[in-house]
Short mmCIF file of C-alpha atoms and ligand atoms in Angstrom, two decimals:
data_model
loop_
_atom_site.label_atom_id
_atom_site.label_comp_id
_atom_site.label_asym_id
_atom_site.label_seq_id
_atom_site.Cartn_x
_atom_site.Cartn_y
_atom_site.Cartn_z
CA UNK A 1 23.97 -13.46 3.36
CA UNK A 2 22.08 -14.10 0.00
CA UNK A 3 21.42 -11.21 -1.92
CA UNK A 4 17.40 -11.97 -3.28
CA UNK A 5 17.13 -11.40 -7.61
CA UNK A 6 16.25 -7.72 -8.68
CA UNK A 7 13.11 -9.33 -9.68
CA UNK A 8 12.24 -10.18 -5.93
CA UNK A 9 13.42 -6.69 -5.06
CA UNK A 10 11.04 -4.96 -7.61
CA UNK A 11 8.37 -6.79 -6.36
CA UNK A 12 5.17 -4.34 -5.16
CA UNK A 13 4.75 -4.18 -1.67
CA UNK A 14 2.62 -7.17 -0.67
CA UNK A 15 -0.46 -5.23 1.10
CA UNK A 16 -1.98 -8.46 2.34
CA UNK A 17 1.15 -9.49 4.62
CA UNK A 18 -0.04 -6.18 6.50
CA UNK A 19 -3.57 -6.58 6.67
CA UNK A 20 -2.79 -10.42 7.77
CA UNK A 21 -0.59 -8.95 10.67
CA UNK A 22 -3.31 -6.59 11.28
CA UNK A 23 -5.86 -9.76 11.71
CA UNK A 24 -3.68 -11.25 14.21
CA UNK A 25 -3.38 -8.14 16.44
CA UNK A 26 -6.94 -7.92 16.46
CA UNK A 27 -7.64 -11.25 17.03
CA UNK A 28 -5.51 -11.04 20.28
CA UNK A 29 -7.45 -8.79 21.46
CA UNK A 30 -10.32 -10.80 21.54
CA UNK A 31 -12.18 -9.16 19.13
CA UNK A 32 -14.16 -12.00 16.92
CA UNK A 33 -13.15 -11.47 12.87
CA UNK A 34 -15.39 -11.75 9.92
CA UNK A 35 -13.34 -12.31 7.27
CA UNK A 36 -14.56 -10.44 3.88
CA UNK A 37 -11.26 -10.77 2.37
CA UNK A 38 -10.62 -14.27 0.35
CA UNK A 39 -11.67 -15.64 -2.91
CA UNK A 40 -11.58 -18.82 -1.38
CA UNK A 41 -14.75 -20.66 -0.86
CA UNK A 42 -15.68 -21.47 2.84
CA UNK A 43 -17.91 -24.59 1.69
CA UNK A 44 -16.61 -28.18 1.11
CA UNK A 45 -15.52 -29.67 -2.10
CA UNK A 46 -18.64 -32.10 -2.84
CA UNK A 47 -18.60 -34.93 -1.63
CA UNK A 48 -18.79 -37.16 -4.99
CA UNK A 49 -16.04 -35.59 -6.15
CA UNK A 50 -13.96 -36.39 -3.01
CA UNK A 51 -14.90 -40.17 -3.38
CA UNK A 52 -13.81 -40.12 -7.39
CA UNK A 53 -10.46 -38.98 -6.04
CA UNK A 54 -10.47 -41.51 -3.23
CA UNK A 55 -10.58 -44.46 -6.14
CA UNK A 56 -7.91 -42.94 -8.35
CA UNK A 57 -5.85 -42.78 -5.08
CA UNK A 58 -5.99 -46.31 -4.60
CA UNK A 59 -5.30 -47.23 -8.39
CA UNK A 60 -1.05 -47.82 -8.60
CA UNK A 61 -0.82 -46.65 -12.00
CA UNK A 62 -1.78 -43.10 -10.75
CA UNK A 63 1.43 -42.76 -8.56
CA UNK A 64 3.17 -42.42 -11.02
CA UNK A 65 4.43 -39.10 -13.22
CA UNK A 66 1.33 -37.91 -14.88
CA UNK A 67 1.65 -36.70 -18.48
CA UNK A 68 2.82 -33.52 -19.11
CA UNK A 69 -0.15 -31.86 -20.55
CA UNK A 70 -2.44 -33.54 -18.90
CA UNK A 71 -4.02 -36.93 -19.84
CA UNK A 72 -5.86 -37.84 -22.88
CA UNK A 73 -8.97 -38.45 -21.17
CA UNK A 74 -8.94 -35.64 -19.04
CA UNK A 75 -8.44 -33.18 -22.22
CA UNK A 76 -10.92 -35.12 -23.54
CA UNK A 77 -13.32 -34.19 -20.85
CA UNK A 78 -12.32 -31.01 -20.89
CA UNK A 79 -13.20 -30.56 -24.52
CA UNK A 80 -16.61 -32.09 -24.09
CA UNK A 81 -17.35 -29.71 -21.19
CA UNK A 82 -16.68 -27.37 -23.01
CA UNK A 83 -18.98 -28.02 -26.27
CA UNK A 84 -21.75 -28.82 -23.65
CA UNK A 85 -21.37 -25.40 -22.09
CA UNK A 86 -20.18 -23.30 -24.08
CA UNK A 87 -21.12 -24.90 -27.88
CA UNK A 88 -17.06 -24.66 -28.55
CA UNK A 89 -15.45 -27.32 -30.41
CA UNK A 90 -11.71 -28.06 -28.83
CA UNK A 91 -9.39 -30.80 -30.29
CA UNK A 92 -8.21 -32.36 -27.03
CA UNK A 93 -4.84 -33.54 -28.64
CA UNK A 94 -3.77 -29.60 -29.52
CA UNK A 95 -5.99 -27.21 -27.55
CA UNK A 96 -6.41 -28.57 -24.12
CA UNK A 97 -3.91 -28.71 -21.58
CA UNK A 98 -3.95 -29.47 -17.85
CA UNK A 99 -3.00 -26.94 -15.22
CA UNK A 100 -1.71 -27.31 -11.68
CA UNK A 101 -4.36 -24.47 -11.16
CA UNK A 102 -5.16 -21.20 -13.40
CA UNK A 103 -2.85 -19.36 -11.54
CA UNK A 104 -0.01 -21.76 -12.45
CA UNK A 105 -0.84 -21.14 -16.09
CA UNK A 106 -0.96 -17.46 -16.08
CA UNK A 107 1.90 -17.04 -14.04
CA UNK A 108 4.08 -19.12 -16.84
CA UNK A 109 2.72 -17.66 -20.11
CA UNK A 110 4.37 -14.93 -20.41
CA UNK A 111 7.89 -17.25 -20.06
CA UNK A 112 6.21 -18.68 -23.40
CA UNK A 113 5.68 -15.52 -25.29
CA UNK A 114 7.13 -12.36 -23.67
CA UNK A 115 11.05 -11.49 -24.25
CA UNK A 116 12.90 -8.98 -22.76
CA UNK A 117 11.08 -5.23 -22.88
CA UNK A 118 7.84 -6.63 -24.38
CA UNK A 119 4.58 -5.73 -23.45
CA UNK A 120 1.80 -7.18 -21.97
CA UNK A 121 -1.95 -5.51 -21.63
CA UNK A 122 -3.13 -5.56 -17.81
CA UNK A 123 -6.34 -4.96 -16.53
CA UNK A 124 -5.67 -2.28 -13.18
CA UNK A 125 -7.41 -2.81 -11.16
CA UNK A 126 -6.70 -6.95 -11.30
CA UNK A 127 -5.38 -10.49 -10.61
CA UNK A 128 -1.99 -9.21 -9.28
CA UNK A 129 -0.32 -12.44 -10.81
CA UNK A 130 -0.60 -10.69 -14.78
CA UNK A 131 1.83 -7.92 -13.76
CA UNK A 132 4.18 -10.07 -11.71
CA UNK A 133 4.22 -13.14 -14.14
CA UNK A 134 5.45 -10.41 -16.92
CA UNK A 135 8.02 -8.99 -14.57
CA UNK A 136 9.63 -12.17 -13.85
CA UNK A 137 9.75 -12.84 -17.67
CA UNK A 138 11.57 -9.59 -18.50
CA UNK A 139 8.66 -7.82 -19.87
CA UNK A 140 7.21 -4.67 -19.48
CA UNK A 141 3.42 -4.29 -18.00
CA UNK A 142 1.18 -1.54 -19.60
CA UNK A 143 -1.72 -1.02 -17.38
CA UNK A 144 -5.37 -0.79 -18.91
CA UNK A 145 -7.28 1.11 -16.04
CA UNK A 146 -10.79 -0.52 -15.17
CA UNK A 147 -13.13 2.84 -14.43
CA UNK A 148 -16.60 2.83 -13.29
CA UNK A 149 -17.86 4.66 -16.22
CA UNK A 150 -16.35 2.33 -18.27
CA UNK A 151 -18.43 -0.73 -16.76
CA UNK A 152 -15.28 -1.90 -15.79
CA UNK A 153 -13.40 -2.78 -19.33
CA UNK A 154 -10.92 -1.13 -20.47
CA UNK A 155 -10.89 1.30 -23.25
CA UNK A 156 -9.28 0.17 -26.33
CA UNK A 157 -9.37 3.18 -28.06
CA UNK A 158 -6.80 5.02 -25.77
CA UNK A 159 -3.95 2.65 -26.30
CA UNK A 160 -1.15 3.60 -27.70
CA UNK A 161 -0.11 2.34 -31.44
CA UNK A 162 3.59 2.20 -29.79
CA UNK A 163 2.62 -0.13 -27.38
CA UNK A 164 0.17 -2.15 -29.44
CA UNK A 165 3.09 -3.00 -31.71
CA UNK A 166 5.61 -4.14 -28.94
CA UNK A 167 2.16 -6.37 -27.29
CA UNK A 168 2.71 -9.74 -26.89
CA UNK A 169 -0.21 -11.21 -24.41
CA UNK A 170 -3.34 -9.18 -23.58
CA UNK A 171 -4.93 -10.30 -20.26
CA UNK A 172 -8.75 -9.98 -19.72
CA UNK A 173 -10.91 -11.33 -16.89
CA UNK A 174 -14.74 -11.57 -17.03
CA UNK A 175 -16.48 -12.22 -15.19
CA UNK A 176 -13.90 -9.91 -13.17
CA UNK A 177 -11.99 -9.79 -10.53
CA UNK A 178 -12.15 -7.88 -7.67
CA UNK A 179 -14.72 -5.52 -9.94
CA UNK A 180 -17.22 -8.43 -10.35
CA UNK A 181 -17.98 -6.64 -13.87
CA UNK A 182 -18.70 -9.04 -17.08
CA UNK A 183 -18.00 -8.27 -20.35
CA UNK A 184 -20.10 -7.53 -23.60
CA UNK A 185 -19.89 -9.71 -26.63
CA UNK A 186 -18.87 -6.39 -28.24
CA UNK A 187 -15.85 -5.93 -25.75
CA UNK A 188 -15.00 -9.14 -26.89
CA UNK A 189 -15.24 -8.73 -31.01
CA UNK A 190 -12.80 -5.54 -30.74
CA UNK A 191 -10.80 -7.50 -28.68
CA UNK A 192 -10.23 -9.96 -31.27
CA UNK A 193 -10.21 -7.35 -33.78
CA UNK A 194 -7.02 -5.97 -32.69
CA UNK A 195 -5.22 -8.77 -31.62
CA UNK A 196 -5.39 -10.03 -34.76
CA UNK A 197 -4.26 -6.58 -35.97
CA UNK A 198 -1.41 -6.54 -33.67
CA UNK A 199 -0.17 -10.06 -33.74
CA UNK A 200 -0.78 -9.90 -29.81
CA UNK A 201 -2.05 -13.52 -27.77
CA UNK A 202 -5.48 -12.37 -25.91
CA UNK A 203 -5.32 -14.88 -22.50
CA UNK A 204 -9.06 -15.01 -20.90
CA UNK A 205 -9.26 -15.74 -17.23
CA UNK A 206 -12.36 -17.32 -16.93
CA UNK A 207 -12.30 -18.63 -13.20
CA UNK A 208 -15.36 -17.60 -12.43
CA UNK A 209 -17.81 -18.50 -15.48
CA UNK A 210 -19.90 -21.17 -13.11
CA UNK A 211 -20.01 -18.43 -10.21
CA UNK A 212 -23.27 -16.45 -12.02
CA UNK A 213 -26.70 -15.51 -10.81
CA UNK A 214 -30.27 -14.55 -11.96
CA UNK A 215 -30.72 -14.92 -15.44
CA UNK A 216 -27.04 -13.97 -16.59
CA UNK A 217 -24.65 -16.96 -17.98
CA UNK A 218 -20.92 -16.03 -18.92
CA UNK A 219 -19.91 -16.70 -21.89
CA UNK A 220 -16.50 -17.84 -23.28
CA UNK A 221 -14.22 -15.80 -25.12
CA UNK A 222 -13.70 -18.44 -27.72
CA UNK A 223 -17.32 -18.53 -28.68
CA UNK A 224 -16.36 -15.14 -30.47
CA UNK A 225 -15.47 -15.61 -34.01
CA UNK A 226 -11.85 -15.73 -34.72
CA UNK A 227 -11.12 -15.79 -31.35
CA UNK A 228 -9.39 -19.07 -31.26
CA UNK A 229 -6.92 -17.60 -33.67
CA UNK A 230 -5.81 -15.06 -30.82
CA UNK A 231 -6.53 -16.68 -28.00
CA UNK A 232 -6.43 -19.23 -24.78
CA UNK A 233 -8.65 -19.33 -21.91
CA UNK A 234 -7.92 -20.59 -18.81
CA UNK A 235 -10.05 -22.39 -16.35
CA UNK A 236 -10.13 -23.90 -13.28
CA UNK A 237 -11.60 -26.28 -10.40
CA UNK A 238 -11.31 -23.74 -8.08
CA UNK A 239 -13.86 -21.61 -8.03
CA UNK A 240 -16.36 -24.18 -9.96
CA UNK A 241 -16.41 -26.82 -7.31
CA UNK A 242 -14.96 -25.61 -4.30
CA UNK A 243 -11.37 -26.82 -5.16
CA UNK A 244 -9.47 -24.40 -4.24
CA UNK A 245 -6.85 -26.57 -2.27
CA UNK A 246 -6.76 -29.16 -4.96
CA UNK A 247 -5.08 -27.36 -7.80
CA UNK A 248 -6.19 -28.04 -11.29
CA UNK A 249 -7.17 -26.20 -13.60
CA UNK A 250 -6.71 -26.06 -17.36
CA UNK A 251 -6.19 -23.76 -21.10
CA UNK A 252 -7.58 -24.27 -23.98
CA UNK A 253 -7.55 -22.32 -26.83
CA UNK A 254 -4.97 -21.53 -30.01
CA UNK A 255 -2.83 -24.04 -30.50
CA UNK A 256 0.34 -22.25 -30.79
CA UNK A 257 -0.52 -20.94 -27.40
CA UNK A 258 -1.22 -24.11 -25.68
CA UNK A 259 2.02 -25.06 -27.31
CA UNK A 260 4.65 -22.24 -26.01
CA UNK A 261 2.46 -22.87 -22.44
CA UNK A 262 3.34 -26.62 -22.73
CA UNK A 263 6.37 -26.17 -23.50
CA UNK A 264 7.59 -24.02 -20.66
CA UNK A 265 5.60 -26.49 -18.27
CA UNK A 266 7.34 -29.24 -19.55
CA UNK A 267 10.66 -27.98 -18.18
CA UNK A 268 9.38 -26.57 -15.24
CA UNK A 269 6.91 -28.73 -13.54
CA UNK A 270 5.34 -32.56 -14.19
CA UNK A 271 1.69 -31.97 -14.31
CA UNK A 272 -1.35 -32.71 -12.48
CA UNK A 273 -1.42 -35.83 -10.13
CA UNK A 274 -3.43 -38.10 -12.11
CA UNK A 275 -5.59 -39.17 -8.89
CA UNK A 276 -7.00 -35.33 -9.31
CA UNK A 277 -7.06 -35.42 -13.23
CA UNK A 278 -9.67 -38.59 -12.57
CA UNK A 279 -11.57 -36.54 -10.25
CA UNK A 280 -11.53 -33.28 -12.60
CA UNK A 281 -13.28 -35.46 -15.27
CA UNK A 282 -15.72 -36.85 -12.57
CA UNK A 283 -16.37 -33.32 -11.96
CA UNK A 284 -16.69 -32.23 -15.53
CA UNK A 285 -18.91 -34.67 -16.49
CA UNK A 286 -21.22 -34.22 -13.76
CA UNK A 287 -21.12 -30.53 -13.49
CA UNK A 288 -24.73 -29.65 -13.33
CA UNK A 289 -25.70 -31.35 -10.50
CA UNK A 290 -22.31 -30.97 -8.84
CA UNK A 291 -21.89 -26.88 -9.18
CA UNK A 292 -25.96 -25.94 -9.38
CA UNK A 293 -26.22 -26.61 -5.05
CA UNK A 294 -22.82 -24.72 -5.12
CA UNK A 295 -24.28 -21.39 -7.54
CA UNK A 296 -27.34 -21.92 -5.23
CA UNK A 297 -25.98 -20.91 -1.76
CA UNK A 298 -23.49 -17.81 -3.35
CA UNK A 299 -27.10 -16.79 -5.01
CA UNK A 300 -28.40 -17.02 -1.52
CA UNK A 301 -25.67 -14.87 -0.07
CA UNK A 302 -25.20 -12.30 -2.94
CA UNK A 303 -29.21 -11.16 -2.63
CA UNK A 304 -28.51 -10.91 1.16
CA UNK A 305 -25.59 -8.37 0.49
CA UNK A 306 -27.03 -6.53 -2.13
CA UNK A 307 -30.08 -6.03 -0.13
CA UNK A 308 -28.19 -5.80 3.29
CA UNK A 309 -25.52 -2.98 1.24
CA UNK A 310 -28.56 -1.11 -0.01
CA UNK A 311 -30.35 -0.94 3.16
CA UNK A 312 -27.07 1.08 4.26
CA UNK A 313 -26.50 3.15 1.59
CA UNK A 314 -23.60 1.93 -0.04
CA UNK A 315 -22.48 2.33 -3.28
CA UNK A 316 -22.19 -0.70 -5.49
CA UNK A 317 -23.69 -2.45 -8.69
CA UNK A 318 -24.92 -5.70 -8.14
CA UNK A 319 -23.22 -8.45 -8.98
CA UNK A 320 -24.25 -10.73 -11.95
CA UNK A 321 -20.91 -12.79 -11.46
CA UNK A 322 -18.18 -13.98 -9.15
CA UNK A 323 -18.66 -14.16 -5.61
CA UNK A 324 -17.54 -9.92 -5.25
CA UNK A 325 -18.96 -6.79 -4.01
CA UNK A 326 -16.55 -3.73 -5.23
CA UNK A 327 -18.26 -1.14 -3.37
CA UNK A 328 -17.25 2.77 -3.00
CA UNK A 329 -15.23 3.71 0.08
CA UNK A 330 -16.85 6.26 2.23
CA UNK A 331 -16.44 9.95 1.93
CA UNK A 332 -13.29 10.91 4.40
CA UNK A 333 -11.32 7.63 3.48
CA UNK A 334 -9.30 6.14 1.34
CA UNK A 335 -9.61 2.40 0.44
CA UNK A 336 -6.23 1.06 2.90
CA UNK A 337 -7.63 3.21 5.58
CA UNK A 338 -10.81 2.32 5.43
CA UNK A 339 -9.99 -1.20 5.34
CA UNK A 340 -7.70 -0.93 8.43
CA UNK A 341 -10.39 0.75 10.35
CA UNK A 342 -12.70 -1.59 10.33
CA UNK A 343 -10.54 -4.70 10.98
CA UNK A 344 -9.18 -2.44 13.85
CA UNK A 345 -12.26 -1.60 15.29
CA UNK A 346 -15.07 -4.11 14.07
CA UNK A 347 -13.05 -6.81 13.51
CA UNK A 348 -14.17 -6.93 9.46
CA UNK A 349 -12.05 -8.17 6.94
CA UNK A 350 -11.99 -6.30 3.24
CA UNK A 351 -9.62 -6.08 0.76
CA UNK A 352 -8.62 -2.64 0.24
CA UNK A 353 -9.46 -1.65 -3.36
CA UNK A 354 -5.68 -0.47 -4.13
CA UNK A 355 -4.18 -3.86 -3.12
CA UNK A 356 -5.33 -4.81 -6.90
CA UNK A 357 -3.91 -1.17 -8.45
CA UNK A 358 -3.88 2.31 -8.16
CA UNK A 359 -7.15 2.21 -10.15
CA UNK A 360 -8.92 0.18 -7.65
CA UNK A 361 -8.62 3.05 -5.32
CA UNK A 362 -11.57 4.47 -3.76
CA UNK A 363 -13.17 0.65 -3.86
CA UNK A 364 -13.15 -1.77 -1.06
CA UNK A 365 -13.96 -5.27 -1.97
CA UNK A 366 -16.48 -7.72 -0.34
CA UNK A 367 -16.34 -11.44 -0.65
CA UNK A 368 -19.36 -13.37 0.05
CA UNK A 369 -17.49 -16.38 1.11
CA UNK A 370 -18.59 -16.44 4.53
CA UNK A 371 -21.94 -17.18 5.64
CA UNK A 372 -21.88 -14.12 8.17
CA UNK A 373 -23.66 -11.53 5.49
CA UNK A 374 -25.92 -9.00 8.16
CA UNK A 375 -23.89 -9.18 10.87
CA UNK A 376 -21.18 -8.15 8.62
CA UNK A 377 -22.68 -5.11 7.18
CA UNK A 378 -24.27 -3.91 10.21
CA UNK A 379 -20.71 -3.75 11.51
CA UNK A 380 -19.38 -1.88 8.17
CA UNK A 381 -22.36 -0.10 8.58
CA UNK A 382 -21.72 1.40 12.29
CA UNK A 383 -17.87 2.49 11.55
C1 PLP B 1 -9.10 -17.49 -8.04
C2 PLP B 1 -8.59 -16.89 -9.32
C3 PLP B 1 -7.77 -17.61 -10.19
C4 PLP B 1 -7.18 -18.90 -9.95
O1 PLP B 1 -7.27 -19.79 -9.31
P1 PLP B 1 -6.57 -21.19 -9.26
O2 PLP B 1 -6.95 -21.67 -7.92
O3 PLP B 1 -5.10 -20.99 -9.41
O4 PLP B 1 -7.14 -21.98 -10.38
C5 PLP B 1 -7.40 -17.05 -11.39
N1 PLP B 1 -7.81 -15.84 -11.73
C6 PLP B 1 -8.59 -15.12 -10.93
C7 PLP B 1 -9.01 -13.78 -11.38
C8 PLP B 1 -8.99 -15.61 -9.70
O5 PLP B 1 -9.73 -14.85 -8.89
#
């Protein structure tokens, strides 16, 4: 009876409804599933951080509506974090601002910033949120493909003066996603170099900058100079702490940015519940000893797949970052049939490289958030 918006209608086709169908069928055939396929972490929040949200539950004045951008303390915290981690300073009044999760945050900037038949920069592969958030604002999405010889950033070089000028948000992500690729602190100057050339907002999606190993640490895009005249970064619990489920997150960054953000979250949603705000700052200011156990088991895990994908010839670089493997499909396949394959007949969950873009294809992604590394690769393996 109710005809759904064009914007619905233009949506992609969501590849994931299939391969969750798929996962059923398999499943009722008794086949046992080891699922490859999430970003979401199979290990608990910590437990401190569940028992700082237990006593902000019980505190009245939390039931209340939270502030919209987040309370002063929590900014606060965020800010400190921040100078502690990254050495960049953040005036919590201005440049901080709570989010019901990073995704919520990307998925409403371009509301902020984008008008009809403006442009936004998207990495391809990537985040599928960038493209859809900018379709649902009117704007137009010009993809930056993500090649291999590349390292997995785009080239600035080949885009188009046109399109430069009608740019009004850039999206990055590094440590990446589903590539696991990080960025150079070159990427990042001539990102901020023509930005501020083209008047465009550069927004940094960096969920993953506590998910690193060996002797690599990922580095903020505001520590750049001039960067926080171009851009915002967004952050979140999720990924950090095991708080997926939770939803919080935050941006910080310019402060006409956090402004327009603000601004279209203040008529859209109420904020975080200030019970979780209290247990973000727990979090925050305890985040050594709270996300070090976490980095330690993913470290754990991603030597056991690198080692376990070598042994079997696969094609991959190792990860430095994020808990992803974006490995090469086999000769004979490509990346959705591959993927089907081996949930049909092994049982194995991966994400098809092409479910993130047409440039992901020819990649099949691995996520080491399940604890069943050899037995899953052995299985990949004997396809
Ligand atoms: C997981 C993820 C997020 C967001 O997560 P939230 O749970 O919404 O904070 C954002 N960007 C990328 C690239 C992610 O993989």
């Amino acid at each position: 009876m109710f005809k759904l918006s064009d914007r619905i209608e233009k949506l992609p086709p969501y590849l994931f409804a299939e391969i969750d169908r798929l996962k059923q069928e398999v499943k009722q055939k008794g086949i046992e599933i080891i699922d490859l396929g999430i970003g979401d972490p199979d290990i608990p929040t910590p437990k401190q951080i569940i028992e700082a949200a237990q006593k902000a539950l019980e505190n009245p004045a939390n039931h209340q509506y939270p502030s919209y951008e987040g309370s002063f303390e929590f900014r606060e915290a965020v800010a400190l974090w921040y100078k502690d981690r990254f050495g960049v300073d953040l005036d919590p009044g201005s440049e901080c601002l709570a989010l019901i999760g990073s995704k919520e945050g990307i998925a409403h900037l371009p509301f902020a910033f984008v008008d009809k038949g403006d442009y936004t920069l998207v990495p391809d592969p990537g985040y599928p949120v960038y493209s859809t958030a900018t379709m649902f604002a009117g704007g137009v999405v010009h993809k930056m493909p993500l090649l291999k010889e590349n390292g997995f950033v785009p080239d600035l070089d080949v885009i188009d003066k046109s399109i430069l000028n009608k740019t009004k948000i850039m999206f990055i992500n590094y440590p990446n996603n589903p590539t696991s690729a990080i960025a150079t602190k070159d990427f990042y100057n001539r990102v901020v170099e023509l930005a501020l050339k083209y008047g465009f907002l550069v927004a940094s999606d960096n969920a993953y900058s506590e998910i690193y190993y060996d002797n690599y640490k990922p580095m903020s895009f505001l520590e750049i100079d001039g960067a926080k005249e171009v851009a915002i970064e967004l952050h979140s619990f999720s990924k950090t702490f095991n708080m997926t489920g939770w939803r919080i997150g935050f941006a910080v960054g310019n402060k006409e940015g956090i402004y327009g953000l603000g601004k279209i979250k203040t008529n859209v949603d109420s904020g975080v519940f200030t019970a979780l705000q209290q247990a973000g700052i727990y979090a925050l200011n305890n985040y050594k000893v709270l996300n070090e156990p976490i980095r330690k088991i993913f470290q754990e895990r991603k030597d056991q797949m690198s080692l376990a994908l070598k042994k079997a010839n696969f094609d991959f670089e190792e990860p430095l970052a994020t808990f992803y493997f974006w490995v090469k499909v086999p000769d004979g396949y490509n990346s959705k049939d591959f993927a089907k394959k081996l949930l049909e007949e092994k049982g194995i969950v991966v994400t098809p490289g092409v479910g993130f873009g047409e440039y992901g294809e020819g990649y099949f992604r691995i996520s080491i958030t399940n604890p069943n590394i050899q037995k899953a690769v052995d299985a990949i393996k004997s396809l």
